[in-house]
Amino acid sequence: MASDARIPQGSPSPYARPRLSLSFWTFGLINNVLYVIILSAALDLVPPSTPKGIIAFANIAPAMVSKVVWPYALKGRIRYAQRVWACTLLSFAGMIIVAASPSLTLRLLGISLASFSSGLGELTWLQLSTLYNASGDDRRGLGYFASGTGAAGLVGAGLWWVLRGLGVTTGVGISSVLPFTIPLTYHVLLPAPSSFPPSHNPPSYAPLPTSSEEAEDTGAEASGLESKVVSSSLSGADKWTLVRPLLLRYILPLFCVYTFEYTINQGIGPTLVYPVPTAEAHPVLARIINSVRDYYPLWQLVYQTFVFLSRSTLSLGLPPLPARLLALPSFLQALILLLLAYESFHGLLSSDPASLAAVPLVFALIALEGTCGGLAYVNAFYHVSQESSISTTPGPHRRKQEREFRIGSIGFGDTSGILLASLLAMPAEVLLCDAQARRGKMICKTL
């Protein structure tokens, strides 16, 4: 973490806010981009006879384990610098194993290591954002991290499109150096929390009395002094007390949104295929779709674009979704799932297998799907980061631990939803494709 020791307390560095924004955007981008690259490379990573869903499972299950286990297993304060290097080396090792090994088993092991690192990394950056984002006046850390995770979908897919021509070994091998961007950003670019005015830190986040304590908590280089502040760690009972109010308010909406969202992406989306348009009847669409195989990449591009835009709302200065409306994206996502499933099963506007009438509607629904998912993500984490401490235990360090735990504890909601969706998507795709075949639409059977 870059040092701002010469900046007086209460007087922000002229470049502190841009550095904070760029740092957290980079953290979000690099932390999630390997996940996207692995999914994009799924066809190249496994033999033709192997279900591609095994890649999706290996790419999400370890991340869920890290998000579920780590917040509860952690005792005491977070050593951010150590976590940064652990995540970097795990990601690097995982990608090298994927690149160097022809064995499916070893490749799945490498994917699992990178997945665990991604889950732990997301947890780490969300928790670190509470050091900068606690007051609500400056939500750059969380907002730009969410924007970076949204950009990862577009950047990762585009990067693999460029690298895949080099082959799996070279393409994934080149990708393995990306994680080293994170410690470089953390130690060189990211400003210390003390770079910001005290007004950006509420009382529960006031700096601790010793400089060594602040350096240790934020991952900055230790000053060599022993901290004189002693505070108890959160117990299991404390953590349950903290997480219980979050279950219905944040975790359940995230779980529902992502279950519906990834069921659409992995189960329904592949069946939303239509005849190739002609230039005479559909001049614009014909420039985009040259093969029936182009529909699914188009839906994914639309989805990723609107995820990026909606996850960037805080960083663009737009107001957050009111807390009372946090459940709205999950209801909309359920409606979108039903409409798209019906379109695939029977046809919303026409049951004619040759009709392209529903393509604009599908485009709009998938754009709304991405928007709902992005808004649910960024607003859930924003609102939980703004909740005041419920601790009766005095001391800023204790309240700091509570903030870090709360924002870290809700992360498994989206990940567990994605994991469940990966299990639901496979039978859903088969069912819908069979239904299309029964009404004479055989396109999905040829893919």
XYZ file of C-alpha atoms in Angstrom:
447
model
C 0.000 0.000 0.000
C 1.403 3.343 -0.980
C 2.461 5.521 1.906
C 0.876 8.913 2.515
C 2.722 9.624 5.747
C 3.481 13.227 4.718
C -0.208 14.072 4.244
C -1.641 15.727 7.392
C -4.564 14.006 9.075
C -7.799 15.540 7.750
C -6.205 16.765 4.519
C -6.608 14.307 1.632
C -3.873 13.750 -0.910
C -4.734 15.475 -4.217
C -4.637 12.127 -5.997
C -5.926 9.890 -3.201
C -9.442 9.494 -4.571
C -8.437 8.697 -8.179
C -5.857 6.236 -6.860
C -8.449 4.608 -4.612
C -10.908 4.339 -7.504
C -8.383 2.859 -9.930
C -7.034 0.454 -7.288
C -10.394 -1.060 -6.395
C -11.481 -1.193 -10.036
C -8.312 -3.160 -10.782
C -8.927 -5.467 -7.818
C -12.434 -6.259 -9.088
C -11.311 -6.735 -12.685
C -8.327 -9.006 -12.049
C -9.989 -10.973 -9.242
C -12.867 -12.021 -11.525
C -11.226 -12.093 -14.941
C -9.636 -15.538 -14.479
C -13.076 -16.971 -13.635
C -14.401 -15.619 -16.939
C -11.374 -16.823 -18.913
C -11.799 -20.355 -17.563
C -15.505 -20.423 -18.463
C -14.744 -18.988 -21.904
C -12.067 -21.643 -22.412
C -14.260 -24.538 -21.235
C -14.590 -26.045 -24.714
C -10.809 -26.081 -25.073
C -10.064 -27.419 -21.595
C -12.023 -30.684 -21.620
C -12.397 -33.535 -24.122
C -15.480 -33.376 -26.400
C -17.149 -36.250 -24.528
C -16.856 -34.513 -21.133
C -19.821 -32.398 -19.932
C -18.817 -28.739 -19.925
C -20.764 -28.295 -16.692
C -17.894 -29.929 -14.828
C -15.790 -26.846 -15.593
C -18.518 -24.542 -14.267
C -18.781 -26.630 -11.086
C -15.008 -26.666 -10.454
C -14.959 -22.939 -11.158
C -17.586 -22.005 -8.563
C -17.716 -24.632 -5.767
C -14.296 -23.799 -4.215
C -15.150 -20.084 -4.298
C -18.311 -20.825 -2.339
C -16.322 -22.846 0.200
C -13.957 -19.923 0.764
C -16.840 -17.473 1.218
C -18.731 -19.754 3.600
C -15.824 -20.998 5.698
C -13.338 -18.144 5.845
C -15.395 -15.455 7.627
C -16.241 -17.928 10.387
C -12.818 -19.562 10.628
C -10.920 -16.272 10.819
C -9.841 -15.220 14.289
C -8.702 -11.708 15.065
C -7.884 -8.949 12.649
C -7.350 -9.449 8.937
C -3.786 -9.456 7.623
C -4.522 -7.928 4.255
C -0.996 -8.025 2.831
C -0.666 -11.745 3.561
C -4.055 -12.434 2.001
C -3.154 -10.485 -1.132
C -0.034 -12.573 -1.711
C -1.790 -15.843 -0.833
C -4.534 -15.158 -3.393
C -1.998 -14.105 -6.013
C 0.136 -17.222 -5.635
C -2.881 -19.551 -5.534
C -4.266 -18.059 -8.741
C -0.878 -18.230 -10.448
C -0.334 -21.846 -9.384
C -3.832 -22.838 -10.487
C -3.476 -21.326 -13.945
C -0.001 -22.832 -14.429
C -1.385 -26.288 -13.575
C -4.217 -25.774 -16.084
C -1.765 -24.619 -18.758
C 0.918 -27.251 -18.228
C -1.102 -30.405 -17.609
C -2.881 -32.456 -20.291
C -4.693 -34.393 -17.543
C -8.343 -33.482 -16.952
C -7.986 -34.265 -13.237
C -5.042 -31.900 -12.816
C -6.752 -29.211 -14.863
C -9.788 -29.409 -12.594
C -7.432 -29.129 -9.603
C -5.884 -25.998 -11.108
C -9.303 -24.501 -11.806
C -10.334 -25.253 -8.220
C -7.258 -23.473 -6.824
C -7.955 -20.397 -8.949
C -11.621 -20.521 -7.912
C -10.789 -20.684 -4.199
C -8.426 -17.749 -4.668
C -11.114 -15.756 -6.481
C -13.645 -16.336 -3.702
C -11.151 -15.403 -0.986
C -10.039 -12.408 -3.031
C -13.574 -11.068 -3.404
C -14.082 -11.488 0.330
C -10.818 -9.637 0.996
C -11.552 -6.632 -1.233
C -15.080 -6.226 0.089
C -13.741 -6.257 3.640
C -10.931 -3.858 2.768
C -13.452 -1.453 1.230
C -15.008 -0.953 4.668
C -11.861 0.903 5.740
C -12.586 3.528 3.081
C -16.330 3.176 2.577
C -17.619 3.192 6.120
C -19.116 6.676 6.250
C -21.182 6.574 3.084
C -19.752 9.938 1.976
C -17.114 8.187 -0.101
C -18.254 4.918 -1.623
C -15.487 4.750 -4.192
C -13.875 1.577 -2.876
C -16.972 -0.597 -3.012
C -18.429 1.114 -6.080
C -15.322 0.773 -8.210
C -14.688 -2.795 -7.054
C -18.195 -3.754 -8.200
C -17.618 -1.950 -11.502
C -14.370 -3.858 -12.002
C -16.081 -7.195 -11.419
C -18.657 -6.219 -14.037
C -15.952 -5.269 -16.529
C -14.274 -8.647 -15.969
C -17.022 -10.376 -17.943
C -16.345 -8.301 -21.037
C -12.558 -8.167 -20.660
C -12.177 -11.876 -19.851
C -14.256 -13.071 -22.786
C -12.491 -10.663 -25.133
C -9.052 -11.592 -23.844
C -9.663 -15.296 -24.333
C -10.971 -14.616 -27.844
C -7.541 -13.114 -28.599
C -5.482 -15.735 -26.743
C -7.321 -18.902 -27.752
C -5.594 -18.948 -31.139
C -2.314 -19.525 -29.306
C -3.620 -22.755 -27.773
C -4.548 -23.669 -24.204
C -0.991 -23.963 -22.898
C 0.186 -20.590 -24.176
C -3.119 -18.743 -23.733
C -3.723 -19.833 -20.137
C -0.008 -19.486 -19.389
C -0.075 -15.829 -20.436
C -3.211 -15.308 -18.333
C -1.405 -16.685 -15.273
C 0.647 -13.483 -14.906
C -2.463 -11.315 -14.491
C -2.819 -11.948 -10.707
C 0.526 -10.228 -10.055
C -1.173 -6.966 -10.998
C -2.997 -7.137 -7.656
C -0.044 -6.959 -5.201
C 1.567 -4.315 -7.411
C -1.595 -2.220 -7.218
C -2.027 -2.885 -3.501
C 1.497 -1.908 -2.471
C 2.170 0.907 -4.970
C -1.097 2.548 -6.029
C -3.634 2.063 -3.218
C -3.589 4.989 -0.745
C -3.706 4.382 2.987
C -7.013 5.065 4.791
C -5.282 7.919 6.629
C -5.049 9.755 3.284
C -8.703 10.732 3.649
C -10.325 13.348 5.888
C -11.602 12.142 9.258
C -15.131 13.053 8.118
C -14.985 10.063 5.806
C -14.617 7.763 8.790
C -17.397 7.449 11.373
C -16.503 7.100 15.054
C -16.516 3.315 14.833
C -13.769 3.602 12.254
C -11.576 6.167 13.951
C -7.860 5.429 13.532
C -6.382 3.372 16.333
C -3.922 5.113 18.634
C -0.735 3.621 17.202
C 0.591 3.885 13.671
C 1.699 0.265 13.768
C -1.853 -0.897 14.404
C -3.171 0.961 11.366
C -0.387 -0.386 9.199
C -1.025 -3.929 10.338
C -4.791 -3.723 9.797
C -4.546 -2.255 6.306
C -1.651 -4.339 5.103
C 0.777 -1.426 5.032
C 4.412 -1.970 5.886
C 4.805 -2.447 9.622
C 6.544 0.316 11.524
C 8.164 -2.120 13.935
C 6.232 -0.889 16.965
C 4.074 -3.198 19.020
C 0.401 -2.331 19.184
C -0.852 -1.343 22.594
C -4.474 -1.893 21.643
C -5.816 -5.238 22.763
C -9.336 -6.321 21.870
C -11.131 -9.616 21.787
C -11.883 -11.472 18.585
C -15.427 -12.220 17.488
C -16.674 -15.528 18.856
C -18.908 -17.960 16.992
C -21.901 -16.681 18.961
C -20.987 -13.085 18.110
C -20.813 -13.934 14.417
C -24.172 -15.694 14.447
C -25.712 -12.668 16.169
C -24.284 -10.451 13.439
C -25.267 -12.618 10.466
C -28.781 -13.596 11.548
C -30.413 -10.244 10.624
C -28.672 -10.370 7.239
C -30.166 -13.678 6.094
C -33.513 -12.382 4.841
C -32.404 -8.825 4.187
C -29.368 -9.472 1.969
C -28.348 -13.116 1.607
C -31.710 -14.498 0.426
C -32.235 -11.797 -2.255
C -28.702 -12.381 -3.584
C -29.236 -16.141 -3.592
C -32.528 -15.851 -5.500
C -31.255 -13.321 -8.045
C -28.215 -15.413 -8.918
C -30.066 -18.728 -8.967
C -32.541 -17.326 -11.497
C -29.849 -15.413 -13.410
C -27.475 -18.308 -13.972
C -30.298 -20.740 -14.674
C -31.217 -18.380 -17.511
C -27.612 -18.061 -18.696
C -26.656 -21.732 -18.554
C -29.976 -23.534 -19.020
C -32.338 -21.343 -21.029
C -29.939 -19.128 -22.993
C -28.426 -21.975 -25.059
C -31.929 -22.884 -26.291
C -32.848 -19.338 -27.381
C -31.766 -19.970 -30.968
C -33.498 -18.996 -34.190
C -32.977 -19.298 -37.941
C -30.186 -17.220 -39.485
C -31.728 -13.869 -40.530
C -31.645 -12.680 -44.121
C -30.309 -9.255 -45.083
C -33.559 -8.407 -46.871
C -35.870 -9.078 -43.934
C -33.535 -8.186 -41.036
C -30.685 -5.975 -42.290
C -29.297 -5.101 -38.822
C -29.581 -8.545 -37.248
C -28.085 -10.166 -40.340
C -24.872 -8.202 -39.774
C -24.537 -9.740 -36.292
C -25.852 -13.277 -36.800
C -24.107 -15.331 -39.472
C -24.765 -18.737 -37.914
C -27.194 -20.241 -35.431
C -24.184 -20.565 -33.117
C -23.942 -16.768 -32.936
C -27.105 -16.329 -30.860
C -25.744 -17.572 -27.540
C -22.565 -15.405 -27.677
C -24.820 -12.452 -28.532
C -26.997 -13.061 -25.470
C -23.877 -13.341 -23.304
C -22.474 -10.093 -24.687
C -25.748 -8.289 -23.959
C -25.872 -9.789 -20.471
C -22.263 -8.930 -19.587
C -22.621 -5.383 -20.908
C -25.621 -4.637 -18.711
C -24.048 -6.332 -15.689
C -21.089 -4.004 -16.107
C -23.288 -0.920 -16.458
C -25.480 -1.765 -13.463
C -22.542 -2.702 -11.233
C -21.002 0.662 -12.118
C -23.943 2.727 -10.846
C -22.272 3.718 -7.569
C -18.986 4.570 -9.262
C -20.906 6.732 -11.745
C -22.398 8.699 -8.851
C -25.936 7.362 -9.223
C -27.938 6.928 -6.003
C -28.141 3.431 -4.523
C -31.323 1.413 -4.643
C -33.341 2.091 -1.450
C -32.923 -0.669 1.119
C -36.654 -1.430 1.066
C -36.388 -2.312 -2.655
C -33.489 -4.760 -2.387
C -35.840 -7.697 -3.004
C -37.197 -6.155 -6.229
C -34.428 -7.484 -8.540
C -35.095 -11.053 -7.402
C -38.817 -10.781 -8.239
C -38.024 -9.267 -11.628
C -35.434 -11.973 -12.261
C -37.998 -14.687 -11.522
C -40.415 -13.074 -13.994
C -37.687 -12.868 -16.652
C -36.863 -16.546 -16.135
C -40.512 -17.540 -16.620
C -40.899 -15.406 -19.752
C -37.707 -16.691 -21.370
C -38.524 -20.289 -20.436
C -41.954 -19.906 -22.036
C -40.392 -18.338 -25.131
C -38.044 -21.294 -25.445
C -40.748 -23.866 -24.674
C -43.608 -22.506 -26.793
C -42.879 -19.032 -28.147
C -44.063 -15.757 -26.641
C -45.010 -13.995 -29.873
C -45.154 -16.868 -32.327
C -44.942 -20.646 -32.173
C -43.689 -20.754 -35.759
C -40.210 -22.386 -35.690
C -39.041 -20.055 -38.473
C -40.169 -16.841 -36.753
C -37.656 -14.205 -35.601
C -40.314 -11.984 -34.027
C -39.174 -12.675 -30.469
C -35.490 -11.786 -30.973
C -35.855 -8.082 -29.966
C -37.905 -9.107 -26.918
C -35.286 -11.680 -25.873
C -32.616 -8.995 -26.285
C -34.542 -6.649 -23.961
C -35.246 -9.337 -21.356
C -31.601 -10.415 -21.200
C -30.531 -6.772 -20.870
C -32.946 -6.445 -17.933
C -31.619 -9.712 -16.483
C -28.061 -8.342 -16.433
C -29.278 -5.080 -14.931
C -31.132 -6.857 -12.107
C -28.126 -9.016 -11.269
C -25.723 -6.086 -11.196
C -28.015 -3.888 -9.114
C -28.656 -6.664 -6.598
C -24.919 -7.227 -6.145
C -23.688 -3.672 -5.720
C -26.629 -2.482 -3.614
C -26.621 -5.424 -1.205
C -22.957 -4.889 -0.386
C -23.394 -1.127 -0.249
C -26.230 -1.249 2.272
C -24.594 -3.830 4.519
C -21.434 -1.691 4.574
C -23.492 1.272 5.798
C -25.168 -0.488 8.715
C -24.084 0.834 12.074
C -22.482 -1.423 14.626
C -24.720 -3.301 17.040
C -21.839 -4.091 19.374
C -22.005 -3.167 23.034
C -18.295 -3.925 23.363
C -16.262 -0.703 23.421
C -13.341 -0.100 21.109
C -12.953 0.803 17.444
C -11.103 -2.406 16.633
C -14.044 -4.550 17.747
C -16.485 -2.513 15.667
C -14.098 -2.682 12.735
C -14.098 -6.494 12.949
C -17.894 -6.474 12.939
C -18.037 -4.386 9.751
C -15.526 -6.635 8.025
C -17.367 -9.777 9.078
C -20.806 -8.522 8.023
C -19.794 -7.549 4.507
C -17.839 -10.790 4.117
C -20.612 -13.012 5.442
C -23.205 -12.229 2.760
C -20.950 -13.128 -0.170
C -21.913 -16.777 -0.209
C -25.484 -15.820 -1.180
C -24.627 -15.120 -4.813
C -22.058 -17.921 -5.059
C -24.399 -20.588 -3.677
C -27.085 -19.371 -6.086
C -24.693 -19.799 -9.021
C -23.777 -23.281 -7.806
C -27.432 -24.329 -7.528
C -28.115 -22.874 -10.978
C -25.316 -24.978 -12.480
C -27.178 -28.068 -11.244
C -30.592 -26.861 -12.459
C -29.365 -25.652 -15.833
C -28.402 -29.017 -17.310
C -31.847 -30.686 -17.049
C -33.536 -27.386 -17.968
C -31.597 -27.171 -21.236
C -32.459 -30.764 -22.145
C -36.153 -30.297 -21.303
C -36.494 -27.100 -23.335
C -34.598 -28.471 -26.313
C -36.822 -31.558 -26.360
C -39.916 -29.329 -26.186
C -38.697 -27.341 -29.195
C -38.086 -30.541 -31.144
C -41.652 -31.693 -30.452
C -43.032 -28.540 -32.112
C -40.755 -28.922 -35.103
C -37.950 -26.532 -34.132
C -34.824 -28.674 -34.427
C -32.120 -25.992 -34.286
C -30.943 -26.665 -30.726
C -30.557 -30.364 -31.555
C -27.943 -29.472 -34.181
C -25.714 -27.440 -31.850
